[in-house]
mmCIF file of C-alpha atoms in Angstrom:
data_model
loop_
_atom_site.group_PDB
_atom_site.id
_atom_site.type_symbol
_atom_site.label_atom_id
_atom_site.label_comp_id
_atom_site.label_asym_id
_atom_site.label_seq_id
_atom_site.Cartn_x
_atom_site.Cartn_y
_atom_site.Cartn_z
ATOM 1 C CA ASN X 518 100.660 119.293 110.394
ATOM 2 C CA ALA X 519 99.971 122.383 112.468
ATOM 3 C CA GLY X 520 96.352 121.895 111.406
ATOM 4 C CA VAL X 521 95.760 119.046 113.859
ATOM 5 C CA MET X 522 94.981 120.733 117.153
ATOM 6 C CA GLN X 523 95.367 118.993 120.454
ATOM 7 C CA ASN X 524 94.534 120.420 123.822
ATOM 8 C CA PRO X 525 95.615 120.788 126.408
ATOM 9 C CA ARG X 526 99.326 120.615 125.577
ATOM 10 C CA HIS X 527 100.136 119.706 129.152
ATOM 11 C CA LEU X 528 97.847 118.080 131.682
ATOM 12 C CA VAL X 529 98.572 117.205 135.296
ATOM 13 C CA ARG X 530 96.252 114.861 137.135
ATOM 14 C CA ARG X 531 96.359 113.253 140.547
ATOM 15 C CA ARG X 532 96.018 109.508 140.783
ATOM 16 C CA GLY X 533 92.377 108.504 140.539
ATOM 17 C CA GLN X 534 91.242 111.551 138.591
ATOM 18 C CA GLU X 535 89.971 111.573 135.029
ATOM 19 C CA ALA X 536 91.897 112.899 132.067
ATOM 20 C CA ARG X 537 90.228 114.161 128.889
ATOM 21 C CA LEU X 538 92.362 114.789 125.852
ATOM 22 C CA ARG X 539 90.944 116.563 122.825
ATOM 23 C CA CYS X 540 91.883 116.390 119.185
ATOM 24 C CA SER X 541 90.485 118.503 116.372
ATOM 25 C CA PRO X 542 91.533 117.017 113.018
ATOM 26 C CA MET X 543 92.567 119.006 110.025
ATOM 27 C CA LYS X 544 89.772 120.516 108.003
ATOM 28 C CA GLY X 545 88.231 117.912 105.730
ATOM 29 C CA HIS X 546 89.697 114.974 107.645
ATOM 30 C CA SER X 547 87.298 112.457 109.115
ATOM 31 C CA HIS X 548 89.789 109.792 110.215
ATOM 32 C CA VAL X 549 91.507 110.125 113.575
ATOM 33 C CA TYR X 550 94.222 108.002 115.167
ATOM 34 C CA TRP X 551 95.449 108.134 118.741
ATOM 35 C CA TYR X 552 98.966 107.070 119.728
ATOM 36 C CA ARG X 553 100.740 106.922 123.055
ATOM 37 C CA GLN X 554 104.431 107.597 123.544
ATOM 38 C CA LEU X 555 105.906 106.400 126.787
ATOM 39 C CA PRO X 556 109.213 107.918 127.923
ATOM 40 C CA GLU X 557 112.149 106.753 125.787
ATOM 41 C CA GLU X 558 109.857 104.673 123.563
ATOM 42 C CA GLY X 559 108.294 104.965 120.157
ATOM 43 C CA LEU X 560 104.669 105.656 119.490
ATOM 44 C CA LYS X 561 102.164 102.874 120.051
ATOM 45 C CA PHE X 562 98.880 102.771 118.198
ATOM 46 C CA MET X 563 95.831 102.954 120.424
ATOM 47 C CA VAL X 564 92.684 103.517 118.399
ATOM 48 C CA TYR X 565 91.415 104.477 114.944
ATOM 49 C CA LEU X 566 88.113 106.305 114.616
ATOM 50 C CA GLN X 567 85.950 107.701 111.909
ATOM 51 C CA LYS X 568 83.058 110.010 112.565
ATOM 52 C CA GLU X 569 80.803 108.286 115.119
ATOM 53 C CA ASN X 570 82.552 104.937 114.651
ATOM 54 C CA ILE X 571 85.432 103.094 116.274
ATOM 55 C CA ILE X 572 87.176 101.224 113.483
ATOM 56 C CA ASP X 573 90.095 99.623 115.308
ATOM 57 C CA GLU X 574 90.717 99.744 119.048
ATOM 58 C CA SER X 575 93.213 96.920 119.201
ATOM 59 C CA GLY X 576 95.776 99.093 120.977
ATOM 60 C CA MET X 577 93.502 100.418 123.695
ATOM 61 C CA PRO X 578 93.928 99.119 127.237
ATOM 62 C CA LYS X 579 90.881 97.087 128.178
ATOM 63 C CA GLU X 580 89.978 99.163 131.196
ATOM 64 C CA ARG X 581 89.770 102.866 132.011
ATOM 65 C CA PHE X 582 90.449 104.060 128.447
ATOM 66 C CA SER X 583 87.820 105.110 125.948
ATOM 67 C CA ALA X 584 87.686 107.197 122.801
ATOM 68 C CA GLU X 585 85.017 108.861 120.748
ATOM 69 C CA PHE X 586 84.749 110.989 117.633
ATOM 70 C CA PRO X 587 81.283 112.506 117.517
ATOM 71 C CA LYS X 588 79.552 113.867 114.465
ATOM 72 C CA GLU X 589 80.204 117.363 115.739
ATOM 73 C CA GLY X 590 83.215 118.422 117.758
ATOM 74 C CA PRO X 591 86.640 117.040 118.489
ATOM 75 C CA SER X 592 87.743 113.503 119.159
ATOM 76 C CA ILE X 593 88.115 112.767 122.863
ATOM 77 C CA LEU X 594 90.449 110.292 124.525
ATOM 78 C CA ARG X 595 89.254 109.678 128.059
ATOM 79 C CA ILE X 596 91.266 108.032 130.802
ATOM 80 C CA GLN X 597 89.432 107.262 133.996
ATOM 81 C CA GLN X 598 91.069 106.778 137.390
ATOM 82 C CA VAL X 599 94.514 107.633 136.108
ATOM 83 C CA VAL X 600 97.602 105.900 137.484
ATOM 84 C CA ARG X 601 101.249 106.925 137.306
ATOM 85 C CA GLY X 602 101.820 104.489 134.449
ATOM 86 C CA ASP X 603 99.470 106.564 132.296
ATOM 87 C CA SER X 604 102.009 109.394 132.263
ATOM 88 C CA ALA X 605 102.974 109.757 128.632
ATOM 89 C CA ALA X 606 102.619 111.898 125.548
ATOM 90 C CA TYR X 607 99.427 111.229 123.649
ATOM 91 C CA PHE X 608 99.403 112.095 119.971
ATOM 92 C CA CYS X 609 96.506 112.431 117.624
ATOM 93 C CA ALA X 610 96.798 112.117 113.865
ATOM 94 C CA SER X 611 94.222 112.706 111.153
ATOM 95 C CA SER X 612 93.915 111.761 107.515
ATOM 96 C CA PRO X 613 91.562 112.591 104.658
ATOM 97 C CA SER X 614 88.372 110.727 103.986
ATOM 98 C CA VAL X 615 88.691 110.562 100.222
ATOM 99 C CA ARG X 616 90.913 107.701 99.199
ATOM 100 C CA THR X 617 92.591 108.276 95.874
ATOM 101 C CA GLY X 618 95.763 106.653 97.046
ATOM 102 C CA HIS X 619 97.673 106.043 100.188
ATOM 103 C CA THR X 620 97.919 109.328 101.990
ATOM 104 C CA GLU X 621 99.738 110.404 105.084
ATOM 105 C CA ALA X 622 98.594 111.025 108.591
ATOM 106 C CA PHE X 623 99.191 114.502 109.973
ATOM 107 C CA PHE X 624 100.137 114.627 113.620
ATOM 108 C CA GLY X 625 99.257 117.114 116.305
ATOM 109 C CA GLN X 626 101.779 118.386 118.831
ATOM 110 C CA GLY X 627 100.554 116.033 121.505
ATOM 111 C CA THR X 628 99.246 116.225 125.040
ATOM 112 C CA ARG X 629 101.743 115.467 127.754
ATOM 113 C CA LEU X 630 99.948 113.855 130.654
ATOM 114 C CA THR X 631 101.633 113.735 134.026
ATOM 115 C CA VAL X 632 100.040 111.789 136.840
ATOM 116 C CA VAL X 633 101.193 112.791 140.305
ATOM 117 C CA ALA Y 1052 102.012 91.167 112.282
ATOM 118 C CA GLN Y 1053 104.360 93.918 111.323
ATOM 119 C CA SER Y 1054 107.300 95.302 113.237
ATOM 120 C CA VAL Y 1055 110.062 97.859 112.902
ATOM 121 C CA THR Y 1056 113.572 97.693 114.299
ATOM 122 C CA GLN Y 1057 115.747 100.761 114.495
ATOM 123 C CA LEU Y 1058 119.370 99.894 115.187
ATOM 124 C CA GLY Y 1059 121.033 102.387 117.484
ATOM 125 C CA SER Y 1060 118.896 104.367 119.897
ATOM 126 C CA HIS Y 1061 121.506 107.152 119.860
ATOM 127 C CA VAL Y 1062 123.638 108.245 116.916
ATOM 128 C CA SER Y 1063 126.174 111.069 116.963
ATOM 129 C CA VAL Y 1064 127.750 112.541 113.861
ATOM 130 C CA SER Y 1065 129.911 115.567 113.237
ATOM 131 C CA GLU Y 1066 128.476 118.547 111.443
ATOM 132 C CA GLY Y 1067 129.017 118.028 107.726
ATOM 133 C CA ALA Y 1068 129.369 114.259 108.023
ATOM 134 C CA LEU Y 1069 127.114 111.598 106.562
ATOM 135 C CA VAL Y 1070 123.987 110.718 108.501
ATOM 136 C CA LEU Y 1071 122.868 107.079 108.382
ATOM 137 C CA LEU Y 1072 119.928 105.915 110.473
ATOM 138 C CA ARG Y 1073 119.016 102.270 110.132
ATOM 139 C CA CYS Y 1074 115.557 100.762 109.889
ATOM 140 C CA ASN Y 1075 114.529 97.169 109.247
ATOM 141 C CA TYR Y 1076 110.957 96.022 109.030
ATOM 142 C CA SER Y 1077 108.936 92.878 108.867
ATOM 143 C CA SER Y 1078 105.630 92.686 107.093
ATOM 144 C CA SER Y 1079 103.597 89.909 105.558
ATOM 145 C CA VAL Y 1080 102.492 92.116 102.694
ATOM 146 C CA PRO Y 1081 104.231 94.798 100.624
ATOM 147 C CA PRO Y 1082 104.782 97.559 103.112
ATOM 148 C CA TYR Y 1083 104.327 101.283 103.122
ATOM 149 C CA LEU Y 1084 107.308 102.827 104.890
ATOM 150 C CA PHE Y 1085 107.776 106.180 106.543
ATOM 151 C CA TRP Y 1086 110.344 108.272 108.342
ATOM 152 C CA TYR Y 1087 109.190 110.880 110.812
ATOM 153 C CA VAL Y 1088 111.177 113.476 112.738
ATOM 154 C CA GLN Y 1089 110.292 114.752 116.181
ATOM 155 C CA TYR Y 1090 111.851 117.855 117.684
ATOM 156 C CA PRO Y 1091 111.752 118.298 121.466
ATOM 157 C CA ASN Y 1092 108.232 118.722 122.802
ATOM 158 C CA GLN Y 1093 106.811 118.728 119.294
ATOM 159 C CA GLY Y 1094 104.670 116.428 117.235
ATOM 160 C CA LEU Y 1095 105.852 114.254 114.386
ATOM 161 C CA GLN Y 1096 106.657 115.621 110.982
ATOM 162 C CA LEU Y 1097 106.806 113.402 107.926
ATOM 163 C CA LEU Y 1098 110.250 113.374 106.307
ATOM 164 C CA LEU Y 1099 109.504 110.953 103.484
ATOM 165 C CA LYS Y 1100 107.507 107.898 102.564
ATOM 166 C CA TYR Y 1101 107.661 104.911 100.276
ATOM 167 C CA THR Y 1102 104.447 103.497 98.872
ATOM 168 C CA THR Y 1103 105.119 102.160 95.384
ATOM 169 C CA GLY Y 1104 107.393 102.920 92.463
ATOM 170 C CA ALA Y 1105 110.931 104.213 92.756
ATOM 171 C CA THR Y 1106 112.761 102.636 95.644
ATOM 172 C CA LEU Y 1107 114.934 105.692 96.327
ATOM 173 C CA VAL Y 1108 112.760 108.261 97.996
ATOM 174 C CA LYS Y 1109 113.716 111.870 98.548
ATOM 175 C CA GLY Y 1110 112.259 113.851 101.389
ATOM 176 C CA ILE Y 1111 112.478 117.212 103.037
ATOM 177 C CA ASN Y 1112 115.593 118.808 104.502
ATOM 178 C CA GLY Y 1113 117.923 116.853 102.213
ATOM 179 C CA PHE Y 1114 117.045 113.407 103.569
ATOM 180 C CA GLU Y 1115 116.504 110.345 101.451
ATOM 181 C CA ALA Y 1116 115.857 106.659 102.027
ATOM 182 C CA GLU Y 1117 116.083 103.542 99.912
ATOM 183 C CA PHE Y 1118 113.642 100.670 100.093
ATOM 184 C CA LYS Y 1119 115.494 97.364 99.768
ATOM 185 C CA LYS Y 1120 113.057 94.504 99.710
ATOM 186 C CA SER Y 1121 115.759 91.806 99.755
ATOM 187 C CA GLU Y 1122 117.200 93.286 102.940
ATOM 188 C CA THR Y 1123 113.845 94.381 104.401
ATOM 189 C CA SER Y 1124 115.461 97.717 105.070
ATOM 190 C CA PHE Y 1125 114.584 101.385 104.699
ATOM 191 C CA HIS Y 1126 117.634 103.266 105.935
ATOM 192 C CA LEU Y 1127 117.600 107.058 106.152
ATOM 193 C CA THR Y 1128 120.569 109.066 104.909
ATOM 194 C CA LYS Y 1129 121.707 112.628 104.491
ATOM 195 C CA PRO Y 1130 125.047 113.458 102.877
ATOM 196 C CA SER Y 1131 125.978 116.339 105.155
ATOM 197 C CA ALA Y 1132 124.641 116.809 108.666
ATOM 198 C CA HIS Y 1133 123.510 120.191 109.895
ATOM 199 C CA MET Y 1134 123.077 121.291 113.485
ATOM 200 C CA SER Y 1135 119.358 121.694 112.894
ATOM 201 C CA ASP Y 1136 119.082 117.948 112.159
ATOM 202 C CA ALA Y 1137 119.429 117.131 115.860
ATOM 203 C CA ALA Y 1138 116.154 115.432 116.743
ATOM 204 C CA GLU Y 1139 114.483 112.063 117.270
ATOM 205 C CA TYR Y 1140 113.793 110.032 114.148
ATOM 206 C CA PHE Y 1141 111.171 107.345 113.848
ATOM 207 C CA CYS Y 1142 110.748 104.716 111.175
ATOM 208 C CA ALA Y 1143 107.222 103.399 110.693
ATOM 209 C CA VAL Y 1144 105.422 100.805 108.604
ATOM 210 C CA SER Y 1145 101.856 100.362 107.443
ATOM 211 C CA ASP Y 1146 100.562 97.341 105.586
ATOM 212 C CA ASP Y 1147 97.001 98.406 105.039
ATOM 213 C CA PHE Y 1148 96.218 100.415 101.974
ATOM 214 C CA GLY Y 1149 93.528 102.839 102.881
ATOM 215 C CA ASN Y 1150 94.342 103.694 106.437
ATOM 216 C CA GLU Y 1151 97.261 105.241 108.193
ATOM 217 C CA LYS Y 1152 97.546 102.961 111.214
ATOM 218 C CA LEU Y 1153 101.286 102.922 111.752
ATOM 219 C CA THR Y 1154 103.677 100.662 113.605
ATOM 220 C CA PHE Y 1155 106.660 102.665 114.839
ATOM 221 C CA GLY Y 1156 110.186 101.778 115.742
ATOM 222 C CA THR Y 1157 111.576 102.873 119.077
ATOM 223 C CA GLY Y 1158 113.357 105.837 117.566
ATOM 224 C CA THR Y 1159 116.901 107.058 117.075
ATOM 225 C CA ARG Y 1160 118.113 110.210 118.750
ATOM 226 C CA LEU Y 1161 120.484 112.057 116.441
ATOM 227 C CA THR Y 1162 123.091 114.345 117.985
ATOM 228 C CA ILE Y 1163 125.184 116.642 115.825
ATOM 229 C CA ILE Y 1164 128.685 117.436 117.062
ATOM 230 C CA PRO Y 1165 129.893 120.921 116.129
#
């Protein structure tokens, strides 16, 4: 799972600023999932993307959060006007595009966002 | 809707003792079940998974889990704990063949007593 690259590993933002989190999936993977882990909680699904498409955003907050996965480049999770409640670890996972059976998602090491 | 319940947010066992981490799920369709381990400030690593077939699943680092449909359980065990097993463990479920959108439990922190 070291192949899923997230950056930055740590991000500090003041309230009201924007946070951009990047995720480069493993080579050959075109499915990306974003999860959020609040302190002392499990991971919560946020959004599922394929190249240039949002497939499922049922876990995304309605405001201030957006995600994209362009044809070229990493997937971006963008949080506008951050608040202290956004402080969390954000994990990206990727999976292959060829479906010969149920596969597994490979997780990155996460971005730890702290809002001060 | 699917959900996962992990009983015991903190479990402590002595080195060499049996490890048992409990996971119960609810799903309206046959589930796919997973156990992940997370070391401090790290991402998640897959320990094992159940999709179809044999209900006793063996994973990495000596862990195994048994899918019991009648009990809607997928408990994780290891016969003999090692200090390096200290970590956070997450049970997860997926009910959609073809994507890896997971619903996670709240996790169990495993402490190993020397």
